[in-house]
Every structure is written in C-alpha cells, then in structure tokens.
Amino acid sequence: MQVSVIVLAAGQGTRMNSDLPKVLHHVAAAPLLHHALSVAQALEPSRIVTVIGHGGEAVAASATAFNEAVETVVQDPQAGTAHAVAQAAPLLSDAPGEAIVLYADTPLIREETLRGMLEARAKHAVVILGFHARDPGRYGRLLTDGDQLLAIREFKDATPEERAITLCNSGVVCAEAKLLFSLIAEVKNDNAAQEYYLTDIVELARKRGLSAGVVLCDEAETLGVNTRAQLAEAEAAFQARARAEALDNGVTLTAPETVFFGLDTYVGRDAIIGPNVLFGPGVTVESGAEIKGFCHLEGCHISRGATVGPFARLRPGAELAEDVHVGNFVEIKNAILDEGVKVGHLTYLGDAHVGEFTNIGAGTVTCNYDGVMKHRTTIGKRAFIGSDTMLVAPVTVGDGALTASGSVITEDVPAEAIAIGRARQVTKAGLATRMFERLKAIKAVKAKGI
Ligand code: UD1
Ligand code: CA
C-alpha cells in the first residue's frame, strides 16, 4: 500500500513563549518535529512533506537533517490546518494511495496506531484519530452516531451540549490522497476563527455520501505540546514508554525512573543500565554491554561485553569495540577504542585511535587542540600508556610501546620502545628532616613575637 505523509509544522506556538519555533523544542533529545517524522518514516511512505511557516528556514533545515528525502512546502500566511494541508497539493494531489496528516506538535503517536487507521480505511473513506479526554479543554469534539463520525466541532464553534462531549480530535487524519485534496479544496473559513479547518472535511465527505469513522487511541498518545508544561509532560510520557519498552526487550534497568532515553536510542537485549544514565541522540548499546550509574552518552556505539562508567562521558564519535572498559571520570570524543582497551580512570581521549588490548593509565590526556586546530593521536596495539601521560597531538605511539608515567609525549614513539618525557628525579639524603627542623625554629621565634 502506498502512503504519503503530510506533517504540519507551520504554526507559531505563541504559548511556548520562545524565540525558537515550537516544533524545534526537544523531547527525548530530539526536536518535536523529528518525533512526527520518525513515526511517519516507520510507515515506509513514498513521500513525506512537511509544511513550514514560522521559523521556516530553521524548521526546514531540521527536517532535512532528519532525512534528506523529506520535502518541505511553505505556508504563508498560516490560515488554518486545511490551508496548511492544501500547500502540499502541488506535490501530492495526484499521489496514488493513502495520505496521513500528522501534527509536528503531537510527538507521541505510535506506528501501530497509524497502521490501525490505514486498516480502518477499509470501512470508512475518511478516518480520524480520536481519544477520550479526561479534560477535553479546547480540543475539537467528535460528533458520532454509532460507528459513523458525523462532524468535528471546534471548541470555539461548539454549543454547550457539544462542549460536554469528551470524545476529542487528535488531529491525525487518514484518507485516500486524491479524496483528501479534493475535500480540502472545498473547505471554507466561515467560522469563529476565520480559519480553514481541516476538521471540516468530515462533513464535506458525508455530503458526498461517503463514510467517516474514528479510530481510538490512548490520551497519552495524542498529547499536543502548546506550552512548556506540556513539553515537560510529553518528555515524562515519552520516557515512561521508552523505559517500559526497554524492560520488555530484555534490558535491565536498575532504577528505570532515573534513566533518560533519546528518540533514537538503541539498547540490545541483556544490556544493563545503572541509575541516572542519560542518552543523548545517536546512541547504540549492544547486547550484554553494561552502563554503570551517572553516565552521559551521545553519538556513540558501545559493543558487546563493554563496560562504561560509573561517571563516564561518551561524546559523538566514541566507538567502543567488544570488551572495552571505560571507567570513572573518563571522557571520550571522536575516538575509536579497539577490542579489549582499558581506560580506567580520569582520562580524556579525543580525536584518537587506540589499538586492541592497550592500557591507558589514569590521568592520561590527548592534547588534541592547539587553540586553533584539532590533531589526532594514534596508539598501537598492546601498548601501555603510563599514568598522567600528556599525548601532544599529532603524535603516534607504536604497538607494544610504553610511555613512562608523568611523560609529556611530543614525539612519535616507535613500536616496543619506552618513552620517558619528564624531569629526572633528584634525591637528597636527610634533607627533609633538616628542613622541617629549620622551619619549626622559625615558627617558634615568630610565636614569641620577637
Ligand atoms: C487542532 C484541531 C482540533 C484538535 C487539535 C488537537 C483543527 C481546525 N483543529 O486544533 O480539532 O482537537 O488540533 O491538538 O484542525 N498548523 C499549520 N498551519 C496553520 C495552522 C496550524 O501548520 O495555519 C499546524 C501547527 O503547527 C500544529 C498543527 O497544525 O502543528 C495544529 O495546529 P493548532 O493551531 O495547534 O491546532 P489546534 O487549535 O490545537
Ligand atoms: Ca495544538
């Protein structure tokens, strides 16, 4: 079945009280827009078209960053949800198959729900996603008769009786693409807001003798973000769902309520995640890896059998091969650690490659930045980097080589060599005792006030 998805993202979002367009605010380390695009993409659609308006350039850039195949059309002025969909007509009005309309400010809709709507198309020409609202507030109300949806009444236009209805409109619509655009073309703006309402297509379809119906979902799925409070609510709802899914997938979470997942976090079966772990974008944790408490991870890949933390920070480009051990207070950025590498304590590795089974001593730093440019550090296999080694990049340490602790390594170290780059030690017999006696004598004289 062919599907096209239209994502509405042109609205201003005044109630966010922000310079940032609403749909670029983050939930689960990703813009709201990416949540909608991500569920859209899960349907393997032939096209995704995002309607942009307010903050258009930034929103378009974010859509393309998600996937270059996402197309954008501009809506200016923003004259309502039907008017927004109409902007996609030049791209989609002849599209074969189904069209689904999503709102970029509604981040929690699930793929299964959309598939349910596509299935319901067998019974109805127009399918609307509805939900029973605990507090229906300003949502559009669904007027039904048995399994038929008669109309959607916007709050502003509803009578007191209609406002008492708790069955509400999520905004998600599914219909054959050609039908959707032909209905949209008939929508007028003779309502309280003088806007072109997408919701009017229900009555227009029924006038043509077509059937409209409702698919129901949980209220939690349709949470729309209009305020910062709702943004925080959406974050909480996303995390609750992601934690439950991780547990179902065979991941151990010691304290699930303290772990924060990203929209695209992947954690394999039998991985163990300790308390207070935060996943930014782009993290993959393979089966059986362990992330101990208080780690902050983004843009990294952690292979089977690796252990990370507690208190480790993995930044974009950190690649940990199998059985790597990264310990406490270690930061890794844009660095590949081959199998079995150990970086136990208090270390920074940036722009580096470390060969298999190499041991990095405590307090090691790759000095990768000269104030202007970044430089690489390459360390071979089975090397031993002594504690407190400063590796001044660009620099290479060969296979099986050793750096003495406290060394500042500014020149390449050949394989199997020892490099010592520190001041030589001087030892003076008995000097400590003599010095302390002298200092005590000075203190005693001062105490007498002479
Ligand atoms: C809409 C529905 C309402 C439903 C509610 C669910 C209509 C007329 N009303 O109301 O029935 O209960 O969503 O959350 O559809 N947008 C544009 N261009 C526009 C206007 C809006 O792109 O000209 C986008 C917004 O960016 C947003 C979405 O459409 O992503 C919804 O717009 P919004 O103004 O929030 O609609 P509601 O008043 O909430
Ligand atoms: Ca809304």
XYZ file of C-alpha atoms and ligand atoms in Angstrom:
490
model
C 0.000 0.000 0.000
C 1.370 3.421 -0.955
C 1.253 6.124 1.714
C 2.170 9.798 1.694
C 2.543 11.658 4.984
C 1.961 15.374 5.490
C 3.437 16.850 8.664
C 2.021 20.223 9.726
C 4.705 22.387 11.302
C 3.897 25.953 10.293
C 2.139 27.168 13.444
C 3.696 29.822 15.630
C 3.400 28.206 19.038
C 2.845 31.534 20.828
C 2.163 29.861 24.149
C 5.693 28.414 24.311
C 6.904 31.982 24.963
C 10.080 31.293 22.989
C 12.292 32.594 20.197
C 12.630 29.010 18.969
C 9.846 27.672 16.696
C 7.680 25.338 18.770
C 8.384 22.223 16.715
C 12.142 22.592 17.326
C 11.794 22.279 21.103
C 13.182 18.982 22.323
C 11.658 15.865 23.802
C 13.987 12.882 24.316
C 16.965 14.810 22.929
C 15.227 15.368 19.574
C 13.075 18.180 18.143
C 9.318 17.572 18.344
C 9.368 17.609 14.536
C 11.660 14.554 14.469
C 9.170 12.570 16.546
C 6.497 13.116 13.900
C 8.959 12.422 11.062
C 10.158 9.303 12.815
C 6.690 7.738 13.139
C 5.985 8.855 9.554
C 9.136 7.141 8.335
C 8.231 3.925 10.155
C 5.325 3.576 7.693
C 7.836 3.434 4.815
C 5.907 6.124 2.936
C 6.590 7.071 -0.655
C 6.828 10.741 0.320
C 6.939 12.858 3.464
C 6.031 16.524 3.036
C 6.498 18.971 5.914
C 4.506 22.213 5.869
C 6.642 25.027 7.268
C 5.915 28.664 8.052
C 7.030 30.259 11.314
C 10.813 29.917 11.642
C 10.651 28.236 8.257
C 14.361 28.073 7.455
C 15.325 26.507 10.753
C 12.412 24.068 10.595
C 13.267 23.088 7.003
C 16.922 22.552 7.977
C 15.842 20.344 10.851
C 13.567 18.304 8.563
C 16.393 17.769 6.068
C 18.808 16.892 8.864
C 16.397 14.130 9.882
C 16.281 12.757 6.341
C 17.243 14.482 3.105
C 14.274 12.843 1.388
C 11.795 14.866 3.469
C 10.256 17.581 1.292
C 9.064 20.951 2.550
C 6.399 23.382 1.368
C 5.848 26.869 2.757
C 2.531 28.074 4.171
C 2.319 31.860 4.361
C 0.180 33.189 5.943
C -0.906 30.448 8.344
C -4.619 30.390 7.673
C -5.543 27.116 9.366
C -4.897 23.378 9.244
C -6.803 22.750 5.975
C -4.946 25.647 4.347
C -1.704 24.081 5.594
C -2.511 20.708 4.017
C -3.534 22.484 0.788
C 0.056 23.733 0.397
C 1.120 20.122 -0.232
C -1.408 19.743 -3.089
C 1.078 20.542 -5.893
C 3.220 17.622 -4.661
C 0.586 15.124 -3.572
C -2.878 15.770 -5.046
C -2.314 13.058 -7.674
C -0.354 10.756 -5.395
C -1.515 7.153 -5.579
C -2.726 5.531 -2.355
C -3.316 6.929 1.102
C -2.444 10.220 2.776
C -1.942 10.691 6.503
C -1.829 14.120 8.143
C 0.261 14.434 11.316
C 0.889 17.455 13.563
C 4.512 18.195 14.396
C 3.457 19.325 17.865
C 1.998 15.901 18.728
C 5.081 13.758 19.356
C 3.773 10.575 20.958
C 1.634 8.945 18.250
C 2.642 5.296 17.729
C 3.223 3.480 14.453
C 0.671 0.771 15.401
C -1.985 3.465 15.803
C -1.370 4.807 12.305
C -1.433 1.276 10.881
C -4.794 0.811 12.636
C -6.067 3.912 10.831
C -4.873 2.578 7.457
C -6.757 -0.664 8.199
C -9.908 1.263 9.160
C -9.893 2.785 5.686
C -11.469 -0.493 4.527
C -14.642 0.679 6.354
C -14.505 4.483 6.036
C -13.432 6.944 3.337
C -12.157 9.367 6.000
C -10.611 8.091 9.228
C -9.941 10.380 12.198
C -7.839 9.509 15.246
C -9.883 10.241 18.378
C -9.473 9.806 22.121
C -11.485 10.120 25.294
C -10.159 13.212 27.091
C -10.121 13.429 30.887
C -10.263 17.204 30.451
C -11.412 17.958 26.881
C -10.463 21.641 27.202
C -10.142 23.294 23.767
C -9.854 20.139 21.655
C -12.224 19.693 18.714
C -15.201 17.446 19.658
C -16.201 14.358 17.667
C -19.928 14.153 16.954
C -20.778 10.489 16.308
C -23.722 8.211 15.615
C -22.828 4.544 16.118
C -19.681 3.880 14.103
C -20.263 6.954 11.932
C -18.451 10.223 12.556
C -20.904 12.993 11.691
C -18.730 16.070 12.216
C -15.853 17.590 14.163
C -16.789 20.725 16.038
C -14.016 23.113 17.025
C -14.292 24.291 20.632
C -14.761 27.923 19.574
C -17.756 26.983 17.409
C -19.316 24.359 19.712
C -22.630 24.671 21.570
C -22.666 23.982 25.345
C -24.079 20.486 24.622
C -21.297 19.778 22.128
C -18.686 21.066 24.574
C -19.912 18.454 27.075
C -18.691 15.698 24.705
C -15.390 14.147 25.862
C -14.587 12.251 22.640
C -11.977 14.507 21.031
C -9.991 15.017 17.827
C -6.245 14.242 17.911
C -5.754 15.961 14.559
C -4.482 12.869 12.731
C -6.402 12.200 9.513
C -6.212 9.344 7.023
C -7.913 9.246 3.606
C -7.097 8.458 0.021
C -4.727 11.228 -1.113
C -6.852 12.273 -4.094
C -10.008 12.437 -1.968
C -8.249 14.378 0.810
C -7.147 17.128 -1.559
C -10.488 17.326 -3.341
C -12.245 17.742 0.036
C -9.682 20.305 1.207
C -10.382 22.364 -1.902
C -13.982 22.814 -0.709
C -13.161 23.941 2.859
C -14.312 27.496 3.692
C -13.280 29.794 6.534
C -16.778 30.831 7.735
C -16.128 30.028 11.422
C -15.277 31.754 14.706
C -11.535 31.836 13.944
C -11.937 32.626 10.222
C -9.536 29.781 9.551
C -9.631 26.930 7.066
C -10.259 23.946 9.339
C -9.012 20.525 8.282
C -11.739 19.131 10.501
C -14.422 20.383 8.058
C -13.565 17.575 5.628
C -15.682 15.155 7.700
C -18.954 16.952 6.945
C -17.883 17.585 3.329
C -17.226 13.855 2.850
C -20.623 12.950 4.330
C -22.331 15.406 1.968
C -20.854 13.329 -0.854
C -22.405 10.215 0.705
C -19.037 8.939 1.943
C -18.466 7.310 5.310
C -16.277 8.813 8.063
C -15.139 6.915 11.156
C -12.989 7.145 14.281
C -10.044 5.044 15.430
C -9.420 5.428 19.160
C -6.100 5.704 20.948
C -4.885 6.434 24.448
C -4.993 10.059 25.501
C -1.263 9.822 26.347
C -0.503 9.318 22.647
C -2.258 12.433 21.447
C -0.746 14.859 23.924
C -0.254 18.082 21.962
C 2.554 20.433 23.020
C 1.401 24.051 23.233
C 3.141 25.144 26.462
C 6.381 24.418 28.323
C 4.350 22.486 30.887
C 3.044 20.222 28.116
C 6.601 19.883 26.772
C 7.659 18.554 30.186
C 4.594 16.274 30.231
C 5.495 14.917 26.796
C 9.054 14.247 27.998
C 7.741 12.326 31.017
C 5.303 10.339 28.873
C 7.996 9.522 26.295
C 10.412 8.350 28.990
C 7.776 6.219 30.733
C 7.088 4.470 27.427
C 10.776 4.074 26.481
C 11.609 2.589 29.907
C 8.759 0.087 29.687
C 9.831 -0.902 26.159
C 13.462 -1.371 27.234
C 12.381 -3.632 30.111
C 10.122 -5.613 27.734
C 13.028 -6.001 25.311
C 15.173 -7.680 27.964
C 17.217 -4.719 29.152
C 17.971 -4.462 32.880
C 17.290 -1.004 34.299
C 18.306 -0.841 37.947
C 16.320 2.350 38.535
C 14.162 2.856 35.413
C 12.679 6.150 36.576
C 16.160 7.753 36.556
C 17.198 6.713 33.035
C 16.500 9.112 30.148
C 16.395 7.740 26.610
C 16.749 9.602 23.318
C 14.270 9.241 20.460
C 16.721 7.018 18.542
C 18.467 5.205 21.430
C 19.038 1.524 20.718
C 19.812 -0.812 23.625
C 20.272 -4.543 22.972
C 18.988 -7.471 24.989
C 20.744 -8.293 28.264
C 22.394 -4.887 28.427
C 22.465 -3.480 31.956
C 21.827 0.213 32.561
C 22.533 1.582 36.038
C 20.846 4.541 37.712
C 20.924 8.119 36.403
C 22.114 7.387 32.899
C 21.275 9.952 30.197
C 21.155 9.099 26.492
C 21.536 11.967 24.035
C 20.973 11.460 20.307
C 22.538 8.640 18.329
C 23.490 6.036 20.933
C 23.699 2.295 20.307
C 24.407 -0.100 23.165
C 24.825 -3.678 22.014
C 23.648 -6.795 23.816
C 25.339 -7.572 27.078
C 27.145 -4.247 27.478
C 26.932 -2.560 30.864
C 26.493 1.162 31.515
C 27.032 1.924 35.192
C 25.441 4.836 37.021
C 25.667 8.527 36.152
C 26.923 8.220 32.585
C 26.170 10.782 29.881
C 26.218 9.311 26.371
C 25.650 10.783 22.914
C 26.567 9.860 19.350
C 28.424 6.737 20.428
C 28.486 2.993 19.849
C 29.151 0.534 22.663
C 29.797 -3.051 21.628
C 29.058 -6.354 23.337
C 30.800 -7.011 26.599
C 31.967 -3.417 27.043
C 31.576 -1.725 30.432
C 31.226 2.020 30.845
C 31.237 4.167 33.966
C 30.204 4.999 36.561
C 30.501 8.723 35.788
C 31.740 8.417 32.202
C 31.003 10.763 29.337
C 30.954 9.466 25.771
C 30.618 12.165 23.129
C 29.935 11.987 19.385
C 32.215 9.623 17.521
C 33.124 7.465 20.532
C 33.334 3.884 19.219
C 33.936 1.177 21.797
C 34.693 -2.289 20.403
C 33.972 -5.526 22.259
C 35.097 -5.877 25.853
C 36.404 -2.324 26.116
C 36.422 -0.980 29.651
C 35.868 2.739 30.245
C 35.922 3.651 33.928
C 35.051 6.615 36.089
C 35.609 10.243 35.133
C 36.666 9.357 31.615
C 35.621 11.462 28.609
C 35.860 10.106 25.087
C 35.168 12.076 21.908
C 35.639 11.093 18.264
C 37.851 8.179 19.223
C 37.920 4.502 18.304
C 38.867 2.064 21.041
C 39.598 -1.383 19.631
C 38.780 -4.649 21.364
C 39.830 -5.031 24.977
C 41.164 -1.496 25.507
C 41.115 -0.371 29.143
C 40.729 3.284 30.123
C 40.051 3.015 33.814
C 40.212 6.460 35.370
C 40.286 10.237 34.964
C 41.192 10.412 31.287
C 40.375 12.425 28.165
C 40.690 10.753 24.773
C 39.704 12.944 21.815
C 40.412 12.527 18.079
C 42.235 9.280 18.714
C 42.564 5.651 17.749
C 43.647 3.124 20.355
C 44.676 -0.371 19.215
C 43.431 -3.586 20.801
C 44.295 -4.522 24.385
C 46.122 -1.277 25.060
C 46.009 0.020 28.620
C 45.579 3.734 29.211
C 46.789 4.814 32.662
C 44.923 7.160 34.994
C 45.046 10.834 34.165
C 46.049 10.430 30.529
C 45.125 13.311 28.227
C 45.242 13.506 24.453
C 46.137 17.177 23.971
C 44.234 17.396 20.701
C 43.648 21.130 20.428
C 46.349 23.738 19.866
C 43.946 26.631 20.254
C 43.222 26.750 16.536
C 43.196 23.238 15.073
C 42.436 19.706 16.236
C 45.038 16.937 15.860
C 44.961 13.148 16.062
C 46.608 10.719 18.431
C 47.257 7.171 17.264
C 48.176 4.469 19.751
C 49.002 0.937 18.617
C 48.047 -2.486 19.946
C 49.031 -3.795 23.379
C 50.690 -0.518 24.259
C 50.940 0.789 27.815
C 50.319 4.471 28.415
C 51.636 5.320 31.892
C 49.504 7.341 34.293
C 49.467 11.088 33.734
C 50.802 10.922 30.188
C 50.125 14.027 28.089
C 49.984 12.969 24.433
C 50.570 16.179 22.495
C 48.894 15.555 19.125
C 49.606 14.934 16.345
C 51.508 12.002 17.785
C 51.772 8.237 17.318
C 52.682 5.572 19.869
C 53.576 2.247 18.240
C 52.417 -1.304 19.026
C 53.666 -2.639 22.326
C 55.309 0.675 23.281
C 55.264 2.178 26.774
C 55.192 5.752 27.984
C 56.570 6.460 31.441
C 54.069 7.967 33.847
C 54.116 11.721 34.013
C 55.502 11.995 30.496
C 54.687 14.745 28.038
C 54.944 12.917 24.717
C 55.630 15.340 21.865
C 57.476 12.991 19.505
C 56.332 9.720 17.935
C 57.210 6.590 19.918
C 58.269 3.595 17.799
C 56.797 0.130 18.398
C 58.115 -1.639 21.510
C 60.064 1.435 22.699
C 59.859 3.126 26.079
C 59.457 6.899 26.004
C 60.249 8.954 29.077
C 59.437 12.624 28.809
C 59.771 14.099 32.285
C 62.343 15.824 34.508
C 64.840 13.468 36.133
C 64.384 12.914 39.892
C 66.968 14.301 42.388
C 67.115 12.712 45.896
C 68.890 14.413 48.816
C 69.536 12.239 51.862
C 68.338 13.611 55.226
C 67.268 16.957 53.769
C 63.580 16.596 54.758
C 64.346 16.324 58.483
C 66.807 19.227 58.384
C 64.371 21.428 56.521
C 61.450 20.732 58.901
C 63.620 21.488 61.953
C 64.629 24.799 60.467
C 61.020 25.734 59.679
C 59.856 24.804 63.210
C 62.599 27.007 64.673
C 61.467 29.966 62.559
C 57.842 29.433 63.652
C 58.831 29.315 67.362
C 60.697 32.625 67.112
C 57.677 34.279 65.411
C 55.290 32.935 68.129
C 57.286 34.738 70.836
C 56.652 37.939 68.957
C 60.302 38.913 68.752
C -6.343 21.228 16.125
C -7.691 20.707 15.602
C -8.515 20.221 16.789
C -7.770 19.175 17.566
C -6.392 19.699 17.971
C -5.570 18.563 18.542
C -8.256 21.945 13.560
C -9.069 23.034 12.988
N -8.371 21.756 14.878
O -6.621 22.382 16.911
O -9.756 19.685 16.338
O -8.506 18.773 18.701
O -5.670 20.221 16.860
O -4.340 19.005 19.017
O -7.555 21.265 12.835
N -0.688 24.463 11.680
C -0.138 24.847 10.466
N -0.689 25.921 9.801
C -1.779 26.578 10.266
C -2.327 26.171 11.499
C -1.774 25.111 12.177
O 0.839 24.255 10.016
O -2.206 27.516 9.599
C -0.079 23.306 12.383
C 0.509 23.708 13.720
O 1.892 23.999 13.580
C 0.312 22.444 14.541
C -0.952 21.826 13.953
O -1.122 22.399 12.681
O 1.369 21.506 14.366
C -2.192 22.098 14.809
O -2.445 23.471 14.870
P -3.033 24.175 16.153
O -3.209 25.626 15.871
O -2.241 23.812 17.344
O -4.489 23.496 16.207
P -5.447 23.387 17.449
O -6.118 24.685 17.668
O -4.726 22.774 18.573
Ca -2.475 22.350 19.090
